[in-house]
Coordinates of C-alpha atoms in Angstrom, one line a residue:
Chain A
M1 CA -0.1 -0.2 0.1
A2 CA 1.2 3.5 -1.0
I3 CA 2.7 5.7 1.6
T4 CA 2.7 9.6 1.5
V5 CA 5.6 11.4 3.4
V6 CA 6.0 14.8 4.3
G7 CA 9.4 16.2 5.3
S8 CA 12.5 17.8 4.3
V9 CA 13.9 17.5 0.9
A10 CA 17.6 19.5 1.4
F11 CA 21.2 20.1 0.0
D12 CA 23.8 18.6 2.6
S13 CA 27.4 19.8 3.1
I14 CA 29.0 17.0 5.0
E15 CA 32.8 16.6 6.4
T16 CA 33.3 13.2 7.9
P17 CA 36.9 11.5 8.6
A18 CA 36.5 9.4 5.2
G19 CA 36.3 13.2 3.1
K20 CA 33.8 15.8 2.2
R21 CA 31.0 16.6 0.1
E22 CA 29.4 20.0 -0.9
R23 CA 25.6 20.4 -1.6
C24 CA 24.4 16.9 -1.8
L25 CA 20.9 16.0 -2.0
G26 CA 19.6 15.1 1.4
G27 CA 16.6 15.9 3.9
A28 CA 14.6 13.5 5.8
A29 CA 11.8 13.1 3.2
T30 CA 14.5 12.1 0.7
Y31 CA 16.2 9.5 2.6
F32 CA 12.9 8.2 4.1
S33 CA 11.5 7.6 0.5
L34 CA 14.4 6.4 -1.4
S35 CA 14.5 3.7 1.4
A36 CA 11.2 2.8 1.3
S37 CA 10.5 2.8 -2.4
F38 CA 12.1 -0.4 -2.0
F39 CA 9.2 -2.0 -0.2
T40 CA 6.2 0.3 -1.6
D41 CA 4.9 3.3 -3.2
V42 CA 5.8 6.2 -2.3
R43 CA 4.6 9.7 -2.5
V44 CA 6.3 13.2 -1.2
I45 CA 5.1 16.0 0.0
A46 CA 7.8 18.7 0.4
V47 CA 9.2 22.1 -0.8
V48 CA 11.9 23.1 -3.0
G49 CA 13.8 26.2 -4.4
E50 CA 14.9 26.9 -8.0
D51 CA 18.2 25.1 -7.1
F52 CA 16.6 21.9 -7.1
G53 CA 16.8 21.3 -10.9
K54 CA 16.5 18.0 -13.1
R55 CA 19.7 15.8 -11.8
Q56 CA 17.8 16.0 -8.2
E57 CA 14.3 15.2 -9.7
A58 CA 16.0 12.0 -11.6
V59 CA 17.0 10.7 -8.4
F60 CA 13.4 10.1 -7.2
D61 CA 12.3 9.2 -10.7
A62 CA 14.6 6.6 -10.9
R63 CA 12.9 5.0 -8.0
S64 CA 9.5 5.9 -9.5
I65 CA 8.9 8.3 -6.4
N66 CA 5.8 10.3 -6.8
T67 CA 7.0 13.7 -6.5
A68 CA 3.7 15.5 -7.5
G69 CA 3.4 16.8 -3.6
I70 CA 7.0 18.9 -4.0
E71 CA 6.3 22.0 -4.6
R72 CA 8.4 24.2 -6.5
T73 CA 9.0 28.0 -5.4
K74 CA 11.1 31.0 -5.5
G75 CA 14.1 30.8 -3.7
K76 CA 16.6 28.0 -2.2
C77 CA 16.2 24.8 -0.7
F78 CA 16.9 24.2 2.8
A79 CA 20.5 23.7 3.0
W80 CA 22.6 22.1 6.1
E81 CA 26.0 21.6 6.8
G82 CA 27.4 19.6 9.2
S83 CA 30.7 17.4 10.6
Y84 CA 31.2 14.0 12.3
M85 CA 35.1 14.8 12.7
D86 CA 34.8 14.0 16.5
D87 CA 32.1 11.2 16.6
L88 CA 30.6 9.4 14.0
N89 CA 27.4 8.9 16.3
E90 CA 26.5 12.4 16.3
A91 CA 26.4 15.6 13.6
K92 CA 27.7 18.7 14.6
T93 CA 25.8 21.4 12.8
R94 CA 27.9 24.2 11.2
S95 CA 25.3 26.1 9.7
T96 CA 21.3 25.5 8.9
E97 CA 19.4 27.6 6.1
L98 CA 15.9 26.9 6.4
N99 CA 15.3 28.9 2.8
V100 CA 12.2 28.5 1.2
F101 CA 11.6 25.8 4.4
A102 CA 10.9 28.6 6.3
S103 CA 7.2 29.3 5.2
F104 CA 6.7 25.4 4.3
E105 CA 2.9 24.7 4.3
P106 CA 2.5 21.3 3.1
K107 CA 0.1 20.7 0.3
I108 CA -1.6 17.6 -0.2
P109 CA -2.4 16.5 -3.9
D110 CA -5.8 14.9 -4.5
S111 CA -3.7 11.6 -5.9
Y112 CA -2.1 11.2 -2.6
R113 CA -5.5 11.0 -0.3
D114 CA -6.2 7.1 -0.7
S115 CA -2.8 6.7 0.7
K116 CA -3.0 4.1 3.9
F117 CA 0.3 4.7 5.3
L118 CA 1.2 8.3 6.4
F119 CA 4.8 9.3 7.9
L120 CA 5.7 12.7 9.4
A121 CA 9.3 13.2 9.1
N122 CA 11.2 15.4 11.3
I123 CA 9.3 18.7 10.6
D124 CA 7.3 21.6 12.9
P125 CA 5.1 19.7 14.6
V126 CA 2.4 22.0 13.6
L127 CA 2.4 21.1 10.0
Q128 CA 2.7 17.2 10.9
R129 CA -0.4 17.7 12.7
R130 CA -1.9 19.7 9.9
V131 CA -0.8 17.1 7.4
R132 CA -2.2 14.0 9.7
D133 CA -5.8 15.9 10.0
E134 CA -6.2 16.1 6.1
M135 CA -5.6 12.6 6.0
P136 CA -8.0 11.1 8.3
D137 CA -8.5 7.9 6.1
V138 CA -4.9 6.6 6.8
K139 CA -4.7 3.1 8.2
L140 CA -1.1 3.9 9.8
V141 CA 0.6 6.9 11.0
G142 CA 4.3 7.2 11.7
G143 CA 6.7 9.7 12.8
D144 CA 9.9 11.3 13.8
T145 CA 10.9 14.3 15.7
M146 CA 13.9 15.8 17.2
N147 CA 15.2 17.3 20.3
Y148 CA 14.6 21.1 19.2
W149 CA 10.9 20.3 19.1
I150 CA 11.0 18.3 22.4
K151 CA 12.6 21.0 24.1
D152 CA 10.9 24.1 22.2
H153 CA 7.5 23.2 21.1
R154 CA 6.4 20.6 23.5
P155 CA 2.8 21.4 23.5
A156 CA 2.6 21.1 19.8
L157 CA 4.2 17.8 19.7
L158 CA 2.3 16.3 22.3
E159 CA -0.5 16.8 20.2
V160 CA 1.2 15.0 17.3
L161 CA 2.1 12.5 19.5
K162 CA -1.6 11.7 20.3
G163 CA -2.5 10.9 16.7
L164 CA 0.5 8.6 16.1
D165 CA 0.9 5.3 15.7
I166 CA 4.5 4.5 15.9
L167 CA 7.1 7.5 16.6
L168 CA 10.7 6.3 15.8
I169 CA 13.6 8.4 17.4
N170 CA 16.6 7.8 19.0
D171 CA 18.0 7.4 22.8
T172 CA 18.8 10.9 23.5
E173 CA 15.4 12.0 22.3
V174 CA 13.4 9.2 24.0
R175 CA 14.8 10.0 27.3
M176 CA 14.7 13.5 26.6
L177 CA 10.7 13.3 25.6
A178 CA 10.0 11.2 28.6
G179 CA 12.5 13.0 31.1
K180 CA 13.6 9.9 32.4
D181 CA 17.0 7.9 32.3
N182 CA 16.3 4.3 32.0
L183 CA 14.9 3.2 28.4
V184 CA 12.2 0.7 29.6
Q185 CA 10.6 3.6 32.3
A186 CA 10.9 6.2 29.2
A187 CA 9.7 4.2 26.8
R188 CA 6.7 3.4 28.9
A189 CA 6.2 7.4 29.3
V190 CA 6.3 8.2 25.8
L191 CA 3.8 5.3 24.9
A192 CA 1.4 6.7 27.8
L193 CA 1.4 10.1 25.6
G194 CA -0.6 8.4 22.6
P195 CA 1.9 6.5 20.2
R196 CA 1.0 2.7 19.8
A197 CA 4.5 1.6 19.4
L198 CA 7.7 3.2 19.7
V199 CA 11.1 2.6 18.1
V200 CA 14.2 3.6 20.0
K201 CA 16.9 4.0 17.4
H202 CA 20.7 3.0 18.9
G203 CA 23.0 4.1 16.3
E204 CA 25.9 1.7 15.8
Y205 CA 23.8 -0.9 18.3
G206 CA 20.4 -1.2 16.7
A207 CA 17.1 -0.6 17.4
T208 CA 14.5 -1.4 19.9
L209 CA 10.9 -1.7 19.4
F210 CA 8.3 -1.3 22.3
H211 CA 4.8 -2.4 21.5
G212 CA 2.1 -1.4 23.9
T213 CA -0.7 -3.9 24.8
K214 CA -3.0 -4.2 26.8
S215 CA -1.2 -6.9 28.7
G216 CA 2.0 -4.5 28.9
E217 CA 4.9 -3.9 26.6
R218 CA 6.4 -6.4 23.9
S219 CA 9.8 -5.6 22.8
F220 CA 11.9 -6.7 20.0
R221 CA 15.7 -5.7 19.5
A222 CA 17.3 -5.5 15.8
P223 CA 21.2 -5.5 15.5
A224 CA 23.3 -3.1 13.7
M225 CA 25.4 -4.0 10.7
L226 CA 29.0 -4.3 11.7
L227 CA 30.3 -2.1 8.9
E228 CA 34.3 -1.7 9.0
Q229 CA 33.9 1.8 7.7
V230 CA 31.1 4.6 7.9
I231 CA 31.7 7.2 5.2
D232 CA 28.4 9.2 6.4
P233 CA 26.1 8.6 9.0
T234 CA 24.1 11.5 7.2
G235 CA 20.1 10.3 6.7
A236 CA 20.7 6.9 8.5
G237 CA 17.7 7.5 11.1
D238 CA 15.4 8.3 7.9
S239 CA 16.3 5.2 6.0
F240 CA 15.8 3.1 9.1
A241 CA 12.6 4.9 9.2
G242 CA 11.6 4.1 5.6
G243 CA 12.6 0.7 5.6
F244 CA 10.5 0.0 8.8
F245 CA 7.6 1.8 7.4
G246 CA 8.3 0.7 3.9
Y247 CA 8.4 -3.1 4.9
L248 CA 4.8 -2.5 6.9
A249 CA 3.0 -1.1 4.2
S250 CA 4.0 -4.1 2.0
Q251 CA 2.7 -6.4 4.2
P252 CA -1.2 -7.9 4.0
E253 CA -1.1 -7.9 7.9
L254 CA 0.4 -5.5 10.6
T255 CA 1.1 -9.1 12.7
P256 CA 3.7 -9.1 15.5
G257 CA 6.4 -11.2 12.7
A258 CA 5.7 -8.2 10.4
F259 CA 7.1 -5.6 12.8
R260 CA 10.0 -7.8 13.9
R261 CA 11.3 -8.4 10.3
A262 CA 10.5 -4.2 9.7
M263 CA 12.9 -4.0 12.6
F264 CA 15.4 -5.9 10.5
Y265 CA 14.5 -4.1 7.3
G266 CA 14.9 -0.7 9.0
S267 CA 18.2 -1.7 10.3
V268 CA 19.4 -2.8 7.0
M269 CA 18.5 0.4 5.3
G270 CA 20.1 2.4 8.0
S271 CA 23.3 0.2 7.4
F272 CA 23.5 0.9 3.6
A273 CA 23.0 4.7 4.2
C274 CA 26.2 5.1 5.7
E275 CA 28.4 3.1 3.4
C276 CA 28.6 6.4 0.8
F277 CA 28.1 9.8 1.1
G278 CA 24.6 11.4 0.9
T279 CA 22.0 9.2 -0.8
E280 CA 24.7 7.5 -3.2
R281 CA 24.7 3.9 -1.7
L282 CA 20.3 4.3 -1.6
Q283 CA 20.4 5.5 -5.2
K284 CA 22.4 2.4 -6.4
L285 CA 21.2 -0.5 -4.2
T286 CA 19.2 -3.4 -5.2
R287 CA 16.2 -5.3 -3.3
K288 CA 18.7 -8.5 -3.8
E289 CA 21.2 -6.5 -1.9
I290 CA 18.6 -6.1 0.8
D291 CA 17.7 -9.3 0.9
E292 CA 21.0 -10.4 1.4
R293 CA 21.9 -8.0 4.4
F294 CA 18.8 -9.4 5.7
T295 CA 20.2 -12.8 6.0
V296 CA 23.2 -11.7 7.3
F297 CA 21.0 -9.8 9.9
R298 CA 19.4 -13.0 10.8
E299 CA 23.1 -15.3 11.1
L300 CA 24.3 -12.7 13.1
T301 CA 21.7 -12.5 15.8
H302 CA 20.0 -15.9 15.6
L303 CA 20.9 -19.1 17.6
D304 CA 20.5 -21.6 15.4
Chain B
M1 CA 34.6 -29.7 32.8
A2 CA 35.9 -27.6 35.4
I3 CA 36.9 -24.1 35.3
T4 CA 40.3 -22.2 37.0
V5 CA 39.6 -18.6 37.6
V6 CA 42.4 -16.4 39.0
G7 CA 41.4 -12.9 40.0
S8 CA 40.2 -10.8 43.2
V9 CA 38.2 -11.7 45.8
A10 CA 37.5 -8.2 47.6
F11 CA 35.0 -5.6 49.4
D12 CA 33.2 -2.8 47.4
S13 CA 31.6 -0.3 48.8
I14 CA 29.2 1.1 46.2
E15 CA 26.8 4.1 45.9
T16 CA 23.9 4.0 42.7
P17 CA 21.1 5.9 42.3
A18 CA 19.5 3.3 43.8
G19 CA 21.3 3.5 47.3
K20 CA 24.3 2.4 49.0
R21 CA 26.1 -0.5 50.5
E22 CA 29.2 -0.8 52.3
R23 CA 31.7 -3.4 51.7
C24 CA 29.7 -6.2 50.0
L25 CA 31.5 -9.3 48.7
G26 CA 32.9 -8.6 45.2
G27 CA 35.9 -8.8 42.9
A28 CA 35.9 -10.1 39.6
A29 CA 36.9 -13.8 40.6
T30 CA 33.9 -13.6 43.0
Y31 CA 31.1 -12.7 40.5
F32 CA 32.7 -15.0 37.7
S33 CA 32.7 -18.1 40.0
L34 CA 29.4 -17.5 41.1
S35 CA 28.2 -17.1 37.8
A36 CA 30.0 -20.0 35.8
S37 CA 28.9 -22.3 39.1
F38 CA 25.7 -22.4 37.4
F39 CA 26.9 -24.3 34.6
T40 CA 30.0 -26.2 35.7
D41 CA 32.5 -26.9 38.5
V42 CA 34.7 -24.1 39.3
R43 CA 38.1 -23.6 41.3
V44 CA 39.1 -19.9 42.6
I45 CA 42.5 -19.0 42.8
A46 CA 42.9 -15.6 44.8
V47 CA 44.1 -14.0 48.1
V48 CA 42.0 -12.8 51.3
G49 CA 43.1 -10.7 54.3
E50 CA 41.7 -11.6 57.8
D51 CA 38.3 -9.9 57.4
F52 CA 37.2 -12.7 55.1
G53 CA 35.5 -14.3 57.2
K54 CA 32.7 -17.8 57.5
R55 CA 29.9 -15.3 55.9
Q56 CA 31.9 -14.7 53.3
E57 CA 33.3 -18.2 52.8
A58 CA 29.5 -19.4 52.7
V59 CA 28.6 -17.6 49.9
F60 CA 31.3 -19.6 47.3
D61 CA 30.0 -22.6 49.7
A62 CA 26.7 -22.2 48.8
R63 CA 27.3 -22.5 45.1
S64 CA 29.6 -25.6 45.8
I65 CA 32.4 -23.2 44.5
N66 CA 36.2 -25.1 45.1
T67 CA 38.1 -22.4 47.2
A68 CA 41.2 -24.1 48.2
G69 CA 43.3 -22.0 46.0
I70 CA 42.0 -19.1 47.9
E71 CA 44.9 -18.0 49.9
R72 CA 44.7 -16.4 53.7
T73 CA 47.2 -14.3 54.7
K74 CA 48.0 -11.1 57.2
G75 CA 46.3 -7.9 56.7
K76 CA 42.9 -6.9 54.9
C77 CA 41.2 -8.0 51.9
F78 CA 41.3 -5.5 48.7
A79 CA 38.7 -3.2 49.0
W80 CA 37.2 -0.7 46.2
E81 CA 34.6 2.0 46.6
G82 CA 33.2 3.6 43.6
S83 CA 30.0 5.2 42.5
Y84 CA 27.6 5.5 39.4
M85 CA 25.7 8.6 40.4
D86 CA 26.1 10.1 37.1
D87 CA 26.1 7.4 34.6
L88 CA 25.1 3.9 35.2
N89 CA 27.6 2.6 32.4
E90 CA 30.9 3.9 34.2
A91 CA 32.0 3.4 37.7
K92 CA 33.7 6.2 39.3
T93 CA 36.4 5.0 41.5
R94 CA 36.7 6.5 45.2
S95 CA 39.4 4.9 46.4
T96 CA 40.9 1.5 45.9
E97 CA 42.9 -0.5 48.8
L98 CA 45.2 -3.1 47.1
N99 CA 46.2 -4.4 50.6
V100 CA 46.9 -8.0 50.7
F101 CA 46.5 -8.1 46.8
A102 CA 49.5 -6.1 46.5
S103 CA 51.6 -8.9 47.2
F104 CA 49.6 -11.7 45.6
E105 CA 51.6 -14.3 44.3
P106 CA 48.8 -16.9 42.9
K107 CA 49.1 -20.3 44.3
I108 CA 47.7 -23.3 41.8
P109 CA 46.6 -26.3 44.4
D110 CA 47.5 -29.5 42.8
S111 CA 43.3 -30.6 42.8
Y112 CA 43.0 -27.6 40.1
R113 CA 45.7 -29.0 37.8
D114 CA 43.8 -31.1 35.8
S115 CA 41.0 -28.2 35.1
K116 CA 40.5 -27.9 31.6
F117 CA 39.3 -24.5 31.5
L118 CA 41.2 -21.4 32.7
F119 CA 40.1 -17.7 33.0
L120 CA 42.3 -15.3 33.8
A121 CA 40.0 -12.3 35.3
N122 CA 41.4 -8.7 35.2
I123 CA 44.9 -8.4 37.1
D124 CA 48.2 -8.0 36.7
P125 CA 49.4 -9.8 33.4
V126 CA 52.6 -10.9 34.8
L127 CA 50.5 -12.8 36.8
Q128 CA 48.1 -13.6 34.2
R129 CA 50.8 -15.2 32.1
R130 CA 52.7 -17.1 35.1
V131 CA 49.6 -19.0 36.0
R132 CA 48.7 -19.9 32.2
D133 CA 52.3 -21.3 31.9
E134 CA 51.6 -23.3 34.8
M135 CA 48.6 -24.7 33.6
P136 CA 49.7 -25.7 30.0
D137 CA 47.1 -28.7 29.6
V138 CA 43.8 -26.3 29.3
K139 CA 41.7 -26.6 26.8
L140 CA 40.6 -23.5 26.5
V141 CA 42.0 -20.0 28.3
G142 CA 39.9 -16.9 28.5
G143 CA 40.9 -13.5 30.2
D144 CA 39.7 -9.9 31.0
T145 CA 41.7 -7.0 31.3
M146 CA 41.3 -3.2 32.0
N147 CA 42.4 0.2 30.5
Y148 CA 45.0 0.2 33.3
W149 CA 47.1 -2.8 31.8
I150 CA 46.6 -1.7 28.2
K151 CA 47.9 1.8 28.9
D152 CA 50.6 1.0 31.4
H153 CA 51.6 -2.4 30.7
R154 CA 51.0 -2.9 27.4
P155 CA 54.3 -5.7 27.1
A156 CA 53.3 -7.7 29.7
L157 CA 49.6 -7.9 28.3
L158 CA 50.7 -8.8 24.8
E159 CA 52.5 -11.8 26.2
V160 CA 49.1 -12.6 27.4
L161 CA 47.3 -12.1 24.8
K162 CA 49.3 -14.4 22.8
G163 CA 48.4 -17.5 24.9
L164 CA 44.5 -16.6 24.9
D165 CA 41.8 -18.3 23.0
I166 CA 39.6 -15.7 24.0
L167 CA 39.4 -12.3 25.4
L168 CA 36.4 -10.5 26.9
I169 CA 36.7 -6.9 26.8
N170 CA 34.5 -3.5 26.6
D171 CA 34.3 -1.2 23.8
T172 CA 36.4 1.1 25.2
E173 CA 39.3 -1.4 26.0
V174 CA 39.2 -2.9 22.5
R175 CA 39.5 0.6 21.1
M176 CA 42.3 1.5 23.4
L177 CA 44.1 -1.9 22.9
A178 CA 43.7 -1.6 18.9
G179 CA 44.3 2.2 18.8
K180 CA 41.4 2.2 16.2
D181 CA 37.7 4.0 16.6
N182 CA 35.8 1.6 14.1
L183 CA 34.8 -1.4 16.2
V184 CA 35.2 -4.3 13.2
Q185 CA 38.7 -2.9 12.8
A186 CA 39.8 -3.0 16.0
A187 CA 38.4 -6.5 16.7
R188 CA 40.3 -7.6 13.9
A189 CA 43.6 -5.8 14.9
V190 CA 43.1 -7.3 18.5
L191 CA 42.3 -10.8 17.0
A192 CA 46.0 -10.7 15.1
L193 CA 47.7 -10.2 19.0
G194 CA 46.6 -13.7 19.3
P195 CA 43.1 -14.5 20.6
R196 CA 41.1 -16.5 18.7
A197 CA 37.8 -14.9 19.6
L198 CA 37.0 -11.6 20.9
V199 CA 34.0 -10.6 22.9
V200 CA 33.1 -6.9 23.2
K201 CA 31.1 -6.0 26.2
H202 CA 28.6 -3.1 25.1
G203 CA 26.9 -2.5 28.7
E204 CA 22.7 -1.9 27.8
Y205 CA 23.5 -2.7 24.4
G206 CA 24.6 -6.3 24.7
A207 CA 27.9 -8.1 23.2
T208 CA 29.3 -8.9 19.8
L209 CA 31.7 -12.2 19.5
F210 CA 34.3 -11.8 17.0
H211 CA 35.4 -15.1 15.8
G212 CA 38.7 -15.4 13.7
T213 CA 38.9 -18.1 11.3
K214 CA 41.2 -18.8 8.1
S215 CA 38.2 -17.6 6.0
G216 CA 37.8 -14.2 7.6
E217 CA 36.0 -13.3 11.1
R218 CA 32.6 -14.6 12.1
S219 CA 30.3 -12.3 14.2
F220 CA 27.5 -12.8 16.2
R221 CA 25.6 -10.5 18.5
A222 CA 23.6 -11.0 22.0
P223 CA 21.2 -8.6 23.3
A224 CA 21.2 -6.9 26.8
M225 CA 17.9 -7.4 28.9
L226 CA 16.0 -4.3 28.8
L227 CA 16.4 -3.7 32.7
E228 CA 13.6 -1.7 34.2
Q229 CA 15.7 -0.4 37.2
V230 CA 19.5 -0.9 37.1
I231 CA 20.6 -1.2 41.1
D232 CA 24.2 -1.9 40.7
P233 CA 26.1 -2.7 37.3
T234 CA 29.0 -3.8 39.3
G235 CA 30.2 -7.5 38.6
A236 CA 27.8 -7.1 35.3
G237 CA 31.1 -8.0 33.1
D238 CA 32.8 -10.6 35.1
S239 CA 29.2 -12.0 35.6
F240 CA 28.9 -11.8 31.6
A241 CA 32.4 -14.0 31.5
G242 CA 31.2 -16.5 34.2
G243 CA 28.4 -17.3 32.1
F244 CA 30.0 -17.2 28.8
F245 CA 32.8 -19.7 29.9
G246 CA 30.9 -21.5 32.2
Y247 CA 28.5 -22.6 29.6
L248 CA 31.2 -23.2 27.0
A249 CA 32.6 -25.6 29.7
S250 CA 29.5 -27.2 30.3
Q251 CA 29.4 -28.3 26.6
P252 CA 30.8 -31.7 25.0
E253 CA 32.0 -29.5 22.1
L254 CA 32.8 -26.0 21.5
T255 CA 30.8 -25.6 18.1
P256 CA 29.6 -22.2 16.6
G257 CA 25.9 -22.7 18.2
A258 CA 27.5 -23.3 21.8
F259 CA 29.7 -20.0 21.5
R260 CA 26.3 -18.6 20.1
R261 CA 24.4 -19.9 23.3
A262 CA 27.6 -19.2 25.5
M263 CA 26.8 -15.5 24.4
F264 CA 23.5 -15.3 25.2
Y265 CA 24.1 -17.1 28.5
G266 CA 26.7 -14.5 29.2
S267 CA 24.4 -11.7 28.6
V268 CA 21.6 -13.3 30.8
M269 CA 24.1 -13.3 33.7
G270 CA 24.9 -10.2 33.3
S271 CA 21.8 -8.2 33.6
F272 CA 20.9 -10.7 37.1
A273 CA 23.8 -9.3 38.7
C274 CA 22.6 -5.7 37.8
E275 CA 19.2 -6.3 39.5
C276 CA 20.8 -6.0 43.2
F277 CA 23.8 -4.2 45.0
G278 CA 26.9 -6.7 44.9
T279 CA 26.5 -10.5 45.0
E280 CA 23.0 -10.7 46.2
R281 CA 21.1 -11.6 43.1
L282 CA 23.6 -14.2 41.6
Q283 CA 23.4 -15.9 45.5
K284 CA 19.4 -16.3 45.1
L285 CA 19.5 -17.6 41.5
T286 CA 18.3 -20.5 40.2
R287 CA 19.2 -22.6 37.1
K288 CA 15.1 -22.0 36.3
E289 CA 15.3 -18.6 36.3
I290 CA 18.7 -18.5 33.8
D291 CA 16.8 -20.5 31.8
E292 CA 13.7 -18.5 31.5
R293 CA 15.6 -15.5 30.6
F294 CA 17.1 -17.3 27.9
T295 CA 13.9 -17.8 26.6
V296 CA 12.8 -14.2 27.0
F297 CA 16.4 -13.2 25.1
R298 CA 15.2 -15.5 22.3
E299 CA 12.0 -13.7 21.9
L300 CA 13.6 -10.3 22.2
T301 CA 15.8 -11.0 19.0
H302 CA 14.6 -13.4 16.8
L303 CA 12.0 -12.9 13.9
D304 CA 10.0 -16.4 14.9

């Protein structure tokens, strides 16, 4: 079933111990949609400036991603510059230019309205909420957020959480959102805010799914790939979300087994994203490579 | 098959967010042997002072641990005081009194000499090497070390590594020992120093086994338990080592499957150790509880 994703399409300038790239195509919606496109149809809602040209569009087209909802407007794309020189697990932002993103008003094309899956990538919770309200018939809503919204836009974020089925955030964010240090206690507190499931991403240590049920929480842990070299971790979390959500959308039923496999596919996609700068690896990836790595993950974690 | 372990028996004074305890029975050899005793016969080599009394001895006796190699001498036991107030993953040492441990000369009782498994817990590598040389007929030798020996006693430590089958250390230690940040590259560099296998403990994120083979490395990742409250992490690493090594010693053959299950049992034992102060939880543990948690670990990580 088709996924609609709303989020950023951007240009990233990145420095890591492996090198430097200027103005790679990036943004949460870009990574998410490329990753999810290996599993199901994807439709993007975003805004771009005049510097978004045929070359960038071709990246989406090559994966048959619907870009009818990418609004072209005067000005420049959102631009981010950051480095991972001290710690591959944490980006240091050097500059952020919102540009056209500053006045982003998501518009949902009519052709997107039959989407059964909706993903609210990391943007202003006010916009997340608006898109969610405009698509009342979706079957499953996932979302992401970040420390900035958790700290300074909490009331708006809490409104988003009430309408969310699955929240995907990292260790620091879940602890900040819950105000608790212990992961299990923090997860329980976040589930009480609305989401039926919570995926906590642990970077190089994989991810944990907390599933709220009437009889308590059920959990599942997916490993991360043992990568010999992390070239660029930018977009790994969004690629995880794309793999996780994309796989769920491809399944006839959302069984506990489907959620477990989705965790593995999320982790697989996150690992590929780190292997090249920007979206390079996702662009040349094949479904065969994805399934081969899924098998490696099984061998890495299963007793027999 | 019986394991001989050489290491420290100590008194620990511990402060964690959950409370405070004065002079708990502790030390790497204590945690290791209690943990391993659920799987096989364990024989300890250590030194204690006059403050090691019937109450402490009873802890070993209750688990049928052979203490013939625990030398009683004049003076006081090794004493450590530390806290985990800022970070449950890292102890801050407040004081260390070596006491009788300062002049420890391990003596191996004749009744230990038919042990097929030997574990060199974290002590001076010169002593580790000596014990290893005096037991040439063991089938499998495991060992631990710490940042102090890696930094300031490297030549002696490198001699120990040459005679080791399995090294069990944590993330920081493997990176320090290898001088490499990337875990896979660091593991490969450490395997090149001698050990046939390396277990890297990731604290709350589980552990990874790197197995050097002619055709490359094989890896396996075990999760950590999702604990709602960590009372006291002291000894968790030694309890992991005891569960891992104890399980291996209980197996008729050291197959890849046995190593995988040993990783799970290690992680299970490490998780129990954190549930109470000092050795309290290991003292009242049952094999049934261990196997039940093993099943939980399988459910936490397995796709079906």
